[in-house]
Structures are given as structure tokens and as C-alpha cells.
Coordinates of C-alpha atoms (C1' of nucleotides) in Angstrom, one line a residue:
Chain A
M1 CA 12.2 -23.8 -19.1
A2 CA 12.2 -20.3 -21.0
A3 CA 15.2 -19.3 -19.2
S4 CA 17.0 -22.7 -19.4
Y5 CA 16.7 -22.7 -23.4
Q6 CA 18.2 -18.9 -23.4
L7 CA 21.3 -20.0 -21.5
R8 CA 21.8 -23.0 -23.7
D9 CA 21.5 -21.3 -27.0
K10 CA 19.5 -18.5 -27.8
D11 CA 18.9 -18.4 -31.3
K12 CA 18.7 -22.4 -31.8
Y13 CA 15.7 -22.5 -29.5
K14 CA 14.0 -19.1 -30.0
F15 CA 11.0 -20.9 -30.5
Q16 CA 11.0 -23.1 -27.7
I17 CA 11.9 -20.0 -25.5
I18 CA 8.6 -18.3 -27.1
A19 CA 6.7 -21.2 -26.6
Y20 CA 7.3 -21.8 -23.1
E21 CA 7.3 -18.1 -22.0
R22 CA 3.6 -18.2 -23.8
A23 CA 2.6 -21.5 -21.8
A24 CA 3.9 -20.0 -18.6
D25 CA 1.3 -17.0 -19.3
A26 CA -1.2 -19.1 -20.1
V27 CA -1.1 -21.2 -17.0
E28 CA -1.0 -17.9 -14.9
H29 CA -4.0 -16.4 -16.6
A30 CA -6.1 -19.8 -16.7
S31 CA -9.2 -19.7 -14.5
S32 CA -9.2 -22.9 -13.3
E33 CA -6.0 -24.8 -11.3
L34 CA -3.8 -26.6 -13.8
K35 CA -4.0 -29.8 -11.8
D36 CA -8.1 -29.6 -12.3
L37 CA -7.2 -29.5 -15.9
W38 CA -4.9 -32.5 -15.9
D39 CA -7.6 -34.3 -13.8
D40 CA -10.0 -33.7 -16.5
G41 CA -8.0 -34.7 -19.7
K42 CA -8.5 -30.8 -20.5
L43 CA -4.7 -29.4 -20.3
E44 CA -4.2 -29.2 -24.1
D45 CA -7.3 -26.9 -24.2
V46 CA -5.2 -24.1 -22.7
P47 CA -3.8 -22.1 -25.7
G48 CA -0.1 -22.2 -25.2
I49 CA 0.0 -25.7 -24.1
G50 CA 0.4 -28.3 -26.6
P51 CA 1.3 -32.3 -26.9
S52 CA 4.7 -31.5 -25.5
I53 CA 4.2 -29.4 -22.6
A54 CA 1.0 -31.4 -21.6
E55 CA 3.2 -34.5 -21.5
H56 CA 5.7 -33.1 -19.2
L57 CA 3.2 -31.6 -16.9
G58 CA 1.7 -35.1 -16.6
E59 CA 4.5 -36.5 -15.9
L60 CA 5.1 -33.7 -13.2
F61 CA 1.5 -34.4 -11.7
K62 CA 1.9 -38.2 -11.6
T63 CA 5.1 -38.7 -10.2
G64 CA 6.2 -35.2 -8.6
R65 CA 8.9 -34.9 -11.0
S66 CA 9.4 -34.5 -15.0
K67 CA 12.7 -35.7 -16.7
H68 CA 12.7 -33.3 -19.3
F69 CA 12.3 -30.3 -16.8
D70 CA 14.9 -31.6 -14.5
S71 CA 17.3 -32.0 -17.0
L72 CA 17.1 -28.7 -18.4
M73 CA 17.2 -27.3 -14.7
K74 CA 20.2 -28.9 -13.6
D75 CA 22.5 -26.3 -14.0
I76 CA 20.6 -23.5 -12.8
P77 CA 20.5 -22.6 -9.0
T78 CA 17.0 -21.3 -7.5
D79 CA 18.9 -17.9 -6.4
A80 CA 19.0 -17.4 -10.3
F81 CA 15.3 -17.4 -10.4
K82 CA 15.2 -14.8 -7.4
L83 CA 17.4 -12.3 -8.7
M84 CA 15.4 -12.6 -12.3
E85 CA 12.5 -10.6 -9.9
L86 CA 14.7 -7.4 -10.0
P87 CA 14.0 -5.0 -12.7
G88 CA 16.7 -5.1 -15.9
I89 CA 18.0 -8.7 -14.6
G90 CA 17.5 -11.8 -16.4
I91 CA 18.7 -14.9 -16.8
K92 CA 21.9 -14.2 -18.4
T93 CA 22.7 -11.2 -15.9
A94 CA 21.6 -13.5 -13.0
M95 CA 24.0 -16.5 -13.6
K96 CA 26.7 -13.9 -14.4
M97 CA 26.4 -12.5 -10.8
I98 CA 26.1 -15.8 -9.1
K99 CA 29.2 -17.4 -11.1
E100 CA 31.4 -14.2 -11.5
G101 CA 30.3 -11.6 -9.4
N102 CA 30.7 -10.5 -5.6
P103 CA 29.1 -13.2 -3.3
K104 CA 28.3 -10.5 -0.6
E105 CA 26.2 -8.7 -3.3
V106 CA 24.3 -11.6 -4.4
R107 CA 23.2 -12.1 -1.0
G108 CA 22.4 -8.5 -0.5
K109 CA 20.0 -8.3 -3.6
L110 CA 18.5 -11.8 -2.4
K111 CA 17.7 -10.2 0.8
E112 CA 16.2 -6.8 -1.0
I113 CA 14.0 -9.3 -2.9
A114 CA 12.7 -11.0 -0.1
E115 CA 12.0 -7.7 1.5
K116 CA 10.1 -6.3 -1.7
E117 CA 8.0 -9.6 -1.4
K118 CA 7.0 -9.2 1.8
K119 CA 5.6 -5.7 1.2
G120 CA 3.4 -6.8 -1.6
K121 CA 4.6 -5.8 -5.1
R122 CA 1.3 -4.8 -6.3
H123 CA -0.5 -1.8 -5.6
L124 CA -4.4 -1.5 -4.7
L125 CA -6.2 0.4 -7.5
P126 CA -7.5 3.6 -5.4
Y127 CA -3.9 3.9 -4.4
A128 CA -2.4 3.7 -7.7
A129 CA -5.2 5.9 -8.8
M130 CA -4.2 8.5 -6.4
V131 CA -0.8 8.5 -7.2
A132 CA -1.1 8.6 -10.9
H133 CA -3.4 11.5 -10.5
E134 CA -0.7 13.6 -8.6
V135 CA 2.0 12.8 -11.6
M136 CA -0.9 13.8 -14.1
E137 CA -1.7 17.2 -12.1
Y138 CA 2.1 17.6 -12.7
L139 CA 2.5 17.0 -15.9
S140 CA -0.7 19.1 -17.3
E141 CA 1.0 22.0 -15.8
N142 CA 3.7 21.9 -18.4
P143 CA 2.9 24.2 -21.1
A144 CA 4.4 21.7 -23.5
T145 CA 1.8 18.8 -22.7
V146 CA -1.3 18.7 -24.9
H147 CA -3.1 15.6 -23.6
V148 CA -2.2 13.4 -20.5
D149 CA -3.7 10.0 -19.9
P150 CA -3.3 7.1 -17.2
L151 CA -3.1 3.9 -19.5
G152 CA -1.5 0.6 -18.6
S153 CA -3.4 -1.8 -16.4
L154 CA -4.8 1.2 -14.4
R155 CA -6.9 1.9 -17.6
R156 CA -7.8 -1.4 -17.9
Q157 CA -9.1 -1.2 -14.2
A158 CA -7.0 -4.6 -12.8
S159 CA -7.7 -5.2 -9.4
T160 CA -4.0 -4.9 -8.3
I161 CA -1.5 -2.3 -10.5
G162 CA 2.3 -2.8 -10.9
D163 CA 3.8 0.1 -12.5
I164 CA 1.7 3.4 -13.2
D165 CA 1.8 4.2 -16.8
I166 CA 1.0 7.8 -18.0
A167 CA 0.8 8.8 -22.2
V168 CA 1.6 12.7 -22.9
A169 CA 0.8 14.4 -26.5
T170 CA 2.6 17.1 -26.8
N171 CA 5.1 18.5 -30.0
D172 CA 7.9 19.1 -27.7
P173 CA 9.0 15.3 -26.5
V174 CA 12.4 16.6 -25.1
A175 CA 10.6 19.4 -22.8
V176 CA 7.7 16.9 -21.1
I177 CA 10.5 14.2 -20.6
D178 CA 13.2 16.5 -19.1
Y179 CA 10.3 17.9 -16.8
F180 CA 8.8 14.7 -15.9
T181 CA 12.1 13.2 -14.7
K182 CA 12.3 16.4 -12.4
Y183 CA 8.8 15.5 -10.9
P184 CA 9.5 16.5 -7.1
K185 CA 8.9 13.2 -5.5
S186 CA 11.2 11.0 -7.9
Q187 CA 13.9 9.4 -5.9
K188 CA 15.1 7.9 -9.1
I189 CA 15.8 8.2 -12.9
I190 CA 15.2 4.8 -13.7
E191 CA 15.6 5.6 -17.6
K192 CA 15.0 8.6 -19.9
G193 CA 15.3 8.4 -23.7
E194 CA 13.5 10.1 -26.6
H195 CA 10.3 8.7 -26.6
T196 CA 9.7 7.2 -22.8
A197 CA 11.1 7.9 -19.6
S198 CA 10.8 5.9 -15.8
I199 CA 11.2 7.3 -12.5
L200 CA 10.9 5.7 -9.0
L201 CA 8.4 7.3 -6.5
P202 CA 8.7 6.3 -2.4
G203 CA 7.2 3.2 -1.7
G204 CA 8.5 1.3 -4.8
I205 CA 6.2 2.9 -6.9
Q206 CA 7.7 3.0 -10.6
V207 CA 5.8 5.5 -13.0
D208 CA 6.4 5.2 -17.2
L209 CA 6.0 7.8 -19.3
M210 CA 5.5 7.5 -23.1
I211 CA 5.3 10.4 -25.7
Q212 CA 4.1 10.9 -29.2
P213 CA 3.2 14.0 -31.4
I214 CA -0.7 15.0 -31.1
E215 CA -1.5 13.2 -34.6
S216 CA -0.5 9.5 -33.6
Y217 CA -1.9 9.7 -29.9
G218 CA -4.4 7.1 -31.0
S219 CA -1.9 4.6 -31.6
L220 CA -0.2 5.6 -28.5
L221 CA -3.1 5.3 -26.4
Q222 CA -3.8 1.8 -27.9
H223 CA -0.4 0.4 -27.9
F224 CA 0.2 1.7 -24.0
T225 CA -3.0 0.4 -22.9
G226 CA -2.0 -2.9 -23.4
S227 CA -2.3 -5.5 -22.2
K228 CA 0.9 -7.2 -23.5
H229 CA -0.8 -10.2 -24.5
H230 CA -3.9 -8.2 -26.4
N231 CA -1.3 -6.3 -28.2
I232 CA 0.6 -9.2 -29.5
A233 CA -2.5 -11.0 -30.6
L234 CA -3.7 -7.9 -32.4
R235 CA -0.4 -7.6 -34.2
E236 CA -0.5 -11.3 -35.4
L237 CA -4.0 -10.4 -36.8
A238 CA -2.4 -7.6 -38.8
L239 CA 0.6 -9.7 -40.0
K240 CA -1.8 -12.0 -41.5
K241 CA -3.5 -8.7 -43.3
G242 CA 0.1 -7.7 -44.6
L243 CA 0.0 -4.9 -42.2
S244 CA 2.6 -4.0 -39.4
L245 CA 1.4 -2.3 -36.0
S246 CA 3.2 -0.1 -33.5
E247 CA 3.0 2.7 -31.2
Y248 CA 3.4 4.9 -34.2
G249 CA 0.7 3.8 -36.2
I250 CA 0.2 1.1 -39.1
K251 CA 2.7 0.1 -41.8
T252 CA 2.7 -2.4 -44.7
I253 CA 4.9 -5.3 -44.3
K254 CA 6.2 -4.8 -48.2
N255 CA 7.5 -1.5 -47.3
L256 CA 8.3 -0.8 -43.6
K257 CA 9.8 2.5 -44.3
I258 CA 6.5 4.0 -45.3
K259 CA 4.0 4.9 -42.5
I260 CA 0.6 4.6 -43.9
K261 CA -1.9 5.1 -41.3
N262 CA -2.1 7.7 -37.9
F263 CA -4.7 7.4 -35.7
E264 CA -5.7 10.6 -33.4
D265 CA -8.3 7.9 -31.6
E266 CA -8.4 4.3 -30.8
K267 CA -11.8 3.5 -32.3
S268 CA -10.6 4.4 -36.0
F269 CA -7.1 2.5 -35.0
Y270 CA -9.4 -0.9 -34.1
N271 CA -11.9 -0.1 -37.2
Y272 CA -9.2 0.1 -39.8
L273 CA -8.2 -3.6 -38.4
G274 CA -11.6 -4.7 -39.1
L275 CA -12.5 -4.7 -35.5
D276 CA -15.0 -3.3 -33.4
Y277 CA -14.0 -0.9 -30.8
I278 CA -12.7 -2.9 -27.7
E279 CA -13.2 -1.6 -24.4
P280 CA -9.8 -1.0 -22.4
E281 CA -11.3 -3.6 -19.5
L282 CA -11.6 -6.2 -22.3
R283 CA -8.3 -6.0 -23.5
E284 CA -6.6 -9.2 -22.2
D285 CA -6.5 -11.6 -24.9
T286 CA -9.0 -14.0 -23.8
G287 CA -11.3 -13.8 -26.9
E288 CA -12.2 -10.2 -27.4
I289 CA -10.3 -10.0 -30.5
E290 CA -12.4 -13.0 -31.9
S291 CA -15.4 -11.5 -30.9
A292 CA -15.0 -7.6 -31.9
K293 CA -14.3 -9.6 -35.4
E294 CA -17.7 -11.0 -35.2
H295 CA -19.2 -8.0 -34.0
K296 CA -20.1 -9.8 -30.7
L297 CA -18.9 -8.2 -27.8
P298 CA -21.1 -7.6 -24.8
N299 CA -22.5 -4.4 -24.2
L300 CA -21.0 -3.7 -20.7
V301 CA -22.5 -2.8 -17.7
E302 CA -22.0 0.6 -16.9
L303 CA -22.4 2.6 -13.3
G304 CA -25.6 4.7 -14.6
E305 CA -27.3 1.4 -14.6
V306 CA -27.0 0.5 -11.0
K307 CA -30.1 1.0 -9.1
S308 CA -28.9 -0.3 -5.6
D309 CA -26.1 -1.5 -3.1
L310 CA -26.7 -4.8 -1.8
Q311 CA -24.4 -4.8 1.2
I312 CA -24.0 -2.2 3.5
H313 CA -23.3 -2.0 7.5
S314 CA -25.0 0.4 9.1
S315 CA -24.0 1.6 13.2
F316 CA -27.5 0.0 14.1
D317 CA -26.2 -2.0 17.0
I318 CA -27.3 -5.8 16.8
E319 CA -24.1 -6.6 18.6
T320 CA -22.4 -8.1 15.7
S321 CA -19.9 -10.9 15.6
H322 CA -17.6 -8.9 13.6
D323 CA -17.1 -5.1 13.0
L324 CA -19.9 -2.8 13.3
G325 CA -20.6 0.2 10.7
E326 CA -19.8 3.7 11.3
S327 CA -22.6 5.6 9.7
S328 CA -26.5 5.6 10.8
M329 CA -28.9 4.3 8.8
E330 CA -30.3 7.6 8.2
E331 CA -26.7 8.9 6.9
I332 CA -26.5 6.0 4.3
I333 CA -30.1 6.6 3.3
K334 CA -29.1 10.2 2.7
K335 CA -25.8 8.7 0.8
A336 CA -27.9 6.5 -1.1
N337 CA -30.3 9.2 -2.6
E338 CA -26.8 11.2 -3.8
L339 CA -25.8 7.9 -5.8
G340 CA -29.1 7.8 -7.1
Y341 CA -30.3 4.3 -6.0
E342 CA -33.9 2.7 -5.7
Y343 CA -33.3 0.5 -2.7
I344 CA -30.3 -0.8 -0.8
A345 CA -29.8 -3.7 1.9
F346 CA -28.8 -3.1 5.5
T347 CA -26.5 -6.2 5.9
E348 CA -25.1 -5.8 9.5
H349 CA -23.2 -8.9 10.1
N350 CA -25.4 -11.5 12.6
P351 CA -25.3 -11.0 16.5
S352 CA -22.6 -12.7 18.0
Q353 CA -23.0 -16.2 18.8
K354 CA -20.7 -16.1 21.9
G355 CA -22.5 -13.4 23.6
H356 CA -26.2 -14.5 22.7
N357 CA -28.5 -17.2 23.3
D358 CA -31.1 -18.1 20.4
S359 CA -33.9 -15.9 22.0
Q360 CA -31.6 -12.8 22.6
T361 CA -30.5 -13.2 19.1
V362 CA -34.4 -13.1 17.9
E363 CA -35.3 -10.4 20.3
I364 CA -32.1 -8.3 18.6
L365 CA -33.1 -9.2 15.0
K366 CA -36.8 -8.1 16.0
R367 CA -35.5 -4.5 17.0
K368 CA -33.7 -4.2 13.8
R369 CA -36.7 -5.6 11.9
E370 CA -39.3 -3.0 13.6
N371 CA -36.8 0.1 12.9
I372 CA -36.6 -0.8 9.2
D373 CA -40.4 -1.1 9.1
E374 CA -40.6 2.3 10.5
I375 CA -38.1 3.6 7.8
N376 CA -40.0 2.1 5.0
Y377 CA -43.1 3.6 6.6
S378 CA -41.7 7.3 6.4
L379 CA -39.9 6.4 3.1
K380 CA -43.7 5.7 1.5
N381 CA -45.5 8.9 2.9
R382 CA -42.6 11.3 2.4
H383 CA -41.2 11.3 -1.3
V384 CA -37.8 13.0 -0.7
G385 CA -35.2 11.3 -3.1
S386 CA -34.7 8.4 -5.4
I387 CA -34.7 5.8 -2.7
Q388 CA -38.4 4.1 -2.1
K389 CA -37.6 1.1 -0.1
V390 CA -34.7 -0.6 2.3
F391 CA -34.0 -4.2 3.1
N392 CA -33.8 -5.9 6.2
S393 CA -31.0 -8.2 5.6
L394 CA -27.8 -9.7 7.2
E395 CA -24.3 -11.0 6.7
I396 CA -24.4 -14.3 8.3
D397 CA -21.2 -16.0 8.8
I398 CA -20.9 -19.9 7.3
L399 CA -19.9 -22.2 9.9
S400 CA -17.0 -24.6 9.4
D401 CA -20.2 -27.4 8.9
G402 CA -22.3 -25.0 6.7
S403 CA -24.7 -24.2 9.6
L404 CA -25.7 -20.6 10.1
P405 CA -25.6 -19.0 13.7
V406 CA -29.1 -17.4 13.5
P407 CA -32.2 -19.6 14.8
E408 CA -34.9 -20.2 12.2
Q409 CA -37.1 -17.7 14.0
G410 CA -34.5 -14.8 13.1
L411 CA -34.1 -15.9 9.7
E412 CA -37.7 -15.6 9.1
L413 CA -37.5 -11.8 10.1
L414 CA -35.3 -10.9 7.2
D415 CA -36.2 -9.9 3.7
F416 CA -33.2 -12.1 2.6
A417 CA -29.8 -13.0 3.6
L418 CA -26.1 -12.9 2.5
V419 CA -23.8 -15.6 3.7
S420 CA -20.1 -15.4 3.8
I421 CA -16.8 -17.4 5.1
H422 CA -15.0 -15.4 8.0
S423 CA -13.1 -18.4 9.2
N424 CA -11.5 -21.6 8.7
F425 CA -10.0 -20.5 5.3
N426 CA -8.3 -23.7 4.8
L427 CA -10.8 -26.6 4.4
E428 CA -10.0 -29.1 1.7
K429 CA -11.7 -28.4 -1.6
D430 CA -14.6 -30.4 -1.1
L431 CA -15.3 -29.9 2.2
M432 CA -15.6 -26.4 1.6
T433 CA -17.7 -26.7 -1.5
K434 CA -19.9 -28.5 0.7
R435 CA -19.9 -25.8 3.5
V436 CA -20.9 -23.3 1.0
L437 CA -23.7 -25.4 -0.5
T438 CA -25.0 -26.2 2.7
A439 CA -25.5 -22.6 3.5
L440 CA -27.0 -21.5 0.5
T441 CA -30.0 -24.0 0.7
H442 CA -31.8 -22.2 3.5
P443 CA -34.5 -20.4 1.3
K444 CA -33.9 -17.2 3.2
V445 CA -30.2 -17.1 1.5
R446 CA -29.9 -15.3 -1.7
I447 CA -26.5 -13.8 -1.8
F448 CA -22.9 -15.6 -1.6
A449 CA -21.0 -13.0 -0.5
H450 CA -17.2 -12.2 -1.2
P451 CA -17.1 -15.7 -2.5
T452 CA -13.2 -16.5 -2.6
A453 CA -12.7 -14.5 0.7
R454 CA -9.7 -13.4 -0.6
K455 CA -7.8 -10.3 0.6
L456 CA -5.5 -8.4 -2.1
N457 CA -1.8 -8.8 -1.0
E458 CA -2.8 -10.6 1.9
R459 CA -4.5 -13.6 1.6
E460 CA -5.2 -16.3 -1.3
G461 CA -9.0 -17.3 -1.6
V462 CA -10.4 -20.5 -0.4
E463 CA -10.6 -23.6 -2.6
L464 CA -13.6 -24.2 -3.9
N465 CA -15.6 -26.4 -6.8
W466 CA -16.7 -23.4 -8.8
P467 CA -18.6 -25.5 -11.4
E468 CA -20.5 -26.9 -8.7
I469 CA -21.3 -23.8 -6.8
F470 CA -22.0 -21.8 -10.0
D471 CA -24.6 -24.8 -11.1
F472 CA -26.3 -24.7 -7.9
C473 CA -26.5 -20.7 -7.7
L474 CA -28.3 -21.1 -11.5
K475 CA -30.6 -24.0 -10.1
N476 CA -31.7 -22.7 -7.0
N477 CA -31.8 -18.8 -7.8
K478 CA -28.8 -18.0 -5.7
W479 CA -26.8 -15.3 -6.6
I480 CA -22.8 -14.4 -6.0
E481 CA -21.8 -11.2 -4.7
I482 CA -19.1 -9.0 -6.7
N483 CA -17.9 -7.6 -3.4
C484 CA -16.6 -3.6 -4.4
D485 CA -14.2 -3.3 -1.5
P486 CA -10.6 -2.6 -3.3
M487 CA -9.2 -4.9 -0.8
R488 CA -11.5 -7.8 -1.7
L489 CA -12.7 -7.3 -5.5
D490 CA -14.5 -10.8 -4.8
L491 CA -15.8 -12.7 -7.1
P492 CA -12.5 -12.1 -8.9
D493 CA -12.9 -11.1 -12.7
N494 CA -11.9 -14.5 -14.3
L495 CA -14.7 -16.4 -12.3
V496 CA -17.0 -13.7 -13.1
R497 CA -16.3 -14.4 -16.8
E498 CA -17.1 -18.2 -15.8
A499 CA -20.2 -17.0 -14.5
V500 CA -21.5 -15.0 -17.0
K501 CA -21.1 -17.9 -19.5
L502 CA -23.2 -20.0 -17.4
G503 CA -25.9 -17.2 -16.7
V504 CA -25.2 -16.9 -12.8
K505 CA -26.6 -13.6 -11.9
M506 CA -24.3 -11.6 -9.8
T507 CA -24.9 -8.5 -7.3
F508 CA -22.8 -5.5 -6.2
G509 CA -22.1 -4.9 -2.6
T510 CA -19.8 -2.1 -1.6
D511 CA -19.2 -3.9 2.3
A512 CA -19.3 -0.2 3.1
H513 CA -18.9 0.2 7.2
H514 CA -19.0 3.8 6.6
K515 CA -21.1 6.1 4.2
D516 CA -18.2 7.3 2.2
G517 CA -17.5 3.3 1.1
M518 CA -20.4 3.4 -0.8
N519 CA -18.2 5.4 -3.6
N520 CA -16.6 1.8 -4.0
I521 CA -19.4 0.8 -6.4
T522 CA -17.5 1.9 -9.2
F523 CA -14.5 -0.9 -8.4
G524 CA -17.4 -3.4 -8.3
V525 CA -18.6 -1.9 -11.8
S526 CA -14.7 -2.6 -13.0
V527 CA -14.9 -6.1 -11.9
A528 CA -17.9 -6.7 -13.4
R529 CA -17.1 -5.2 -17.0
R530 CA -13.6 -7.2 -16.8
G531 CA -15.7 -10.4 -16.3
W532 CA -17.8 -9.4 -19.8
C533 CA -21.2 -8.7 -17.5
G534 CA -23.9 -6.8 -19.2
A535 CA -26.7 -5.1 -17.3
R536 CA -28.7 -8.5 -17.3
D537 CA -26.1 -10.4 -15.6
I538 CA -26.4 -7.7 -12.5
I539 CA -29.1 -8.1 -10.0
N540 CA -28.4 -4.4 -9.0
T541 CA -29.3 -2.9 -12.4
R542 CA -33.4 -4.1 -11.7
S543 CA -35.9 -1.9 -10.7
L544 CA -37.4 -2.3 -7.1
K545 CA -40.5 -4.0 -8.6
D546 CA -38.3 -6.5 -10.7
F547 CA -35.8 -6.8 -7.5
E548 CA -39.1 -7.8 -5.3
L549 CA -40.5 -10.1 -7.7
L550 CA -37.0 -12.1 -7.9
L551 CA -37.1 -12.3 -4.0
K552 CA -40.3 -14.0 -4.1
Q553 CA -38.8 -16.7 -6.6
F554 CA -37.3 -19.8 -5.3
Chain B
dG1 C1' 7.1 -25.9 -28.8
dC2 C1' 2.5 -24.5 -30.7
dC3 C1' -0.6 -23.3 -34.2
dG4 C1' -4.1 -22.7 -38.6
dT5 C1' -11.1 -18.2 -42.3
dT6 C1' -4.5 -18.3 -46.9
dT7 C1' -0.9 -23.3 -43.8
dT8 C1' -0.7 -30.1 -40.4
dC9 C1' 4.5 -27.1 -42.7
dG10 C1' 6.6 -23.3 -42.0
dG11 C1' 6.0 -19.8 -39.8
dC12 C1' 6.2 -17.4 -34.9
dC13 C1' 5.0 -9.0 -32.4
dC14 C1' 7.3 -4.6 -32.4
dG15 C1' 10.2 -1.2 -30.7
dA16 C1' 12.5 1.5 -26.4
dC17 C1' 16.3 2.0 -23.6
dT18 C1' 20.9 1.0 -21.2
dG19 C1' 25.5 -0.5 -21.3
dT20 C1' 29.6 -1.4 -23.3
dT21 C1' 29.0 -1.6 -27.9
dT22 C1' 31.3 1.0 -32.8
dT23 C1' 26.4 -2.6 -35.1
dC24 C1' 24.8 -5.3 -30.6
dA25 C1' 23.0 -8.4 -26.5
dG26 C1' 20.0 -8.2 -22.7
dT27 C1' 15.8 -6.6 -20.7
dC28 C1' 11.4 -4.8 -20.9
dG29 C1' 6.4 -3.8 -21.6

DNA sequence: GCCGTTTTCGGCCCGACTGTTTTCAGTCG
């Protein structure tokens, strides 16, 4: 709709364009499905959606069409919106290409877009971090570089990264920009100016560089960390105080020519605006600015507070339904000691249902129980590392009807169990919710693991009634996992935030199938921080003693 | 079209870069 207004009369509809763009962003970032909000009559609770847009959306949900939307859209071909996915092409350029351009060229572009979509546009966190690290190493080799930092969504630890953003402090911007555009792996210079430059790396990764002198580096870090919405909200707040913010510092509106303040670090920047320092992970304009004003920001959980990993797959062969781990229990315990943990859980998949009858499954699980008892006996008698205890657990498939493929006698052998969805991902929401709640009901089941079952860039999460799931967990002492595998990062951060608000507790599980996978705990911590978690929201911060007490609660 | 610890009317973030421009429009973050 914003594009349509832009085509009609950019100046006349200036504020409708802004309003629709904001509404679209609000919809994209909303924690609930829009349709669900409409069902509950809560559409206008979404900031950015007012009476007019809510009415049009209501008509759309009710009848499948909206007269207002239809009339605005009738002159714009769908290809125009496709073309806008290419960098540098907006609605005007797209329309011009379709109307006056070479049809062959347009078809070529459309094909390019379709292929890009297939590949998935966004990069997983570890990959983006690695690429950024290489570029930063290169930049730091230049003598003109004083500081270099990764910023943007990478610094905010978003689950996927679009472009890689890097900031450099220098007193010789020309030299640094020039050097940057000569990066050996660069395929193309997208732009090159006085303060910024962008290059394209193999695999379609874009790297943006921004440069400032050392004395205003704090303003640059703040500006380039974003998010865009956080910065917009921050500038609106500043405006009310008669101030104007930019990457150069703070000016007064009365006299824009006079720069009143430089900032060498971010904390002083926020404090100057009357706000507490806001951690990068929170900068998404979802209430952090209001909280910073009222000194109510949460004390975010930190890596150093984590005392355990509650989903690990060892190579101890229990003839599992899905992939077995690659490292032995001994190797995993050694790794857990390196990480300074007090306890861990071995959570291999359940023995396959296909190859075993109930008594065979129980026999296999007895073997694992005995092995774990032996390990715990020896841990008690020789204190070598931080690890004091290992728990006998299992990651159990949730079958389509919510039942578990492990007989009661087998479940009794466990200290506790995780359950998760590995099949039949397309059940309708109410059925899926019932399926999960049925599985969670068993007293041995304590953790709902990788709860949406999403795989980033591959598969959307399942449909669940989250308020109902959260409510059940709260009342029945069940926990929701934050799966730390960078492919999953599941529960997603926006739902983590909902869980925190309700007081639902969460667990970290790396889902490691090799001892090195246990390092992924950092990504889980990032998700938790983005979801406003403090240590109290995460079970893994509990001492062994407290964790054992929690296991006894039902 | 949306929104409110100065406002239910009168505002609406800020600057960079490109290309075609000789003062600006389009696009982006």
C-alpha cells in the first residue's frame, strides 16, 4: 500500500506512506499471527495499526478481499513487488522497468530473484560471524585502523543475519575506505563514498563499512548497531527534548549547525538522553526505551551463569529412532568440565519403535541406566572436574496423537524426559496443541524441546496455541527449551519474551551430537537475552542441589 | 494514517550514496 501511495503522489501521501510502512513492519514483528489478533479483537493493540488499517484488515479477513486495498493495487503488477526485492530498486524504478524497459531484461531479473529466494537470503549466525571475523582481521592490518567492530544484526545476535555491518574508527577515512574496497575476496564494489562503502562477497554476502573519527566512535557504534526501529524511536524521543541524533553526535534543533556533543562510548550516549544503557540484544524497539527511561531494564542472563547443558546426544548406542551422537559419554563429560558445568543430561533419542518391542526397549534403557549409575558412582568418588552428576534422560518423539513411543517401564528408568516433534509438522493448530499437551502430561516429561520445530531457512515452525502451552507449563512445572543449535534457535526470541512475561521457565539444550556442539550454548544465551531473560528465567543457572529439588516438584 | 508525561490537532528520524542532476529524486539502513 505504501508503494501504491508512493506512485500516486509521493508528497501528498507522504505520511500515509510512512504509516503503511510502519504498520507493515509492526505486522512482521508481531509476536502473534495477525489473524489471531483479529479474532480476539486486538488488532488495534498493535502499535502502528490504527482504526483505518484495522478496518481494511478486518474486511480482508472476513471476505478475503479489501475494497480499499484492491482499488489502490489495481494498477501495480505483482512482478513490480518481485523486482523490489533487488537492492537499489524501489517501486518507481520497478514500474519504469516493466513499462519502458526491455522485457527480456525484466524476465532475467525475475529469474535471478527466484533463485535467490531458493537459496535463502539470510545467513546463519555462526557463518556470518566467521565471515565478519575475516574481514575485520583484514581491516585491522591497515595502519590507519584504530578500532574495528562488528555491528548491526550481528552485534544484536539476531538468529539470522542479512548484511554484515562493520565499523572502523580512524583519522584517515579515505585510506581505510580505499583499502576496504580492495578486500581480496570482494566480487563487486556496491558503493563507495566518504563515510561508507559496501562490497559483495562470494555467496551474495554484502559487507557494509562505516567510518568515523575516534572522538565520535560511540555515536557511530550506536547508530550502526541499530536496529533501524530502535534508532527511529530514539530520535523521536530526542526530538521531544529538542535534540537531533545522528551518527555524528547530538545537535540541538534550534541550531543544527552546532554540534553540541560527541560520544566516545555508547553508555554516555544513552545516559545523555536520560536513559539507562541498553544492551544491543534489546535494541528492537519493543519497549526497551520506555524501560530504560524508568530504570526497569532486566538484568540479562550471562554465559558465566550457566551451570548445565540439558540436551546432549552421546554415542552410547541405544538403537535410536534418529541420529546417534558421535562423542562418548566420557568425552562429553570432559568437555562439560572444560565449560565449568555442575551437571548435564544425556538425552539420546528414544530407541526406534520399528526395530524393538516394548520389552526390548526397556532392556536397552536399563543398560543405559546402569551405565549412568556407574558414571555417577565414580564422579562421587573422584573429584576431578566441576561436574558432579550426569542425568539419565531421553529425547522422546511426540507421536501424532500425543502418545510416547516408550513403554511406562522404560519411562520409570529416567530421571526426566524431553519431548519433541519430529514428524507430522502440518497438523492444524488445535490438534497440534492437544498433541503437545498430551505428551507433556506424563510426570516424567519435564521439557518441551525445540518447541516450534523450525529450521532456519528450511522449515517454518509448527502452529501452536502458545498462550495455552505456556499456561499448561506454568501450572504443571514443565519447562520450555531454548535449543541452542544455530539451525534451530528454538524457542524463537519473540516467544521467549512472552514466556518471560508469564513466568514460564526455560532450559538451555545445545542438542550437541558431538562434544564440540556444546560450544553452541552461546547462541542459546543470545536468544535468551534477546527475549529479556534474567538468570531466574533459566533452569540451567540453578545449582545441582536446586535442580534436583525442582525435579521432585510436580 | 497514526499517535500523545508539552498535543485528540498538528506533528511525523536522519543522513549517505548513486545517477543523472547543476539542486534533486530514488533508495537504503
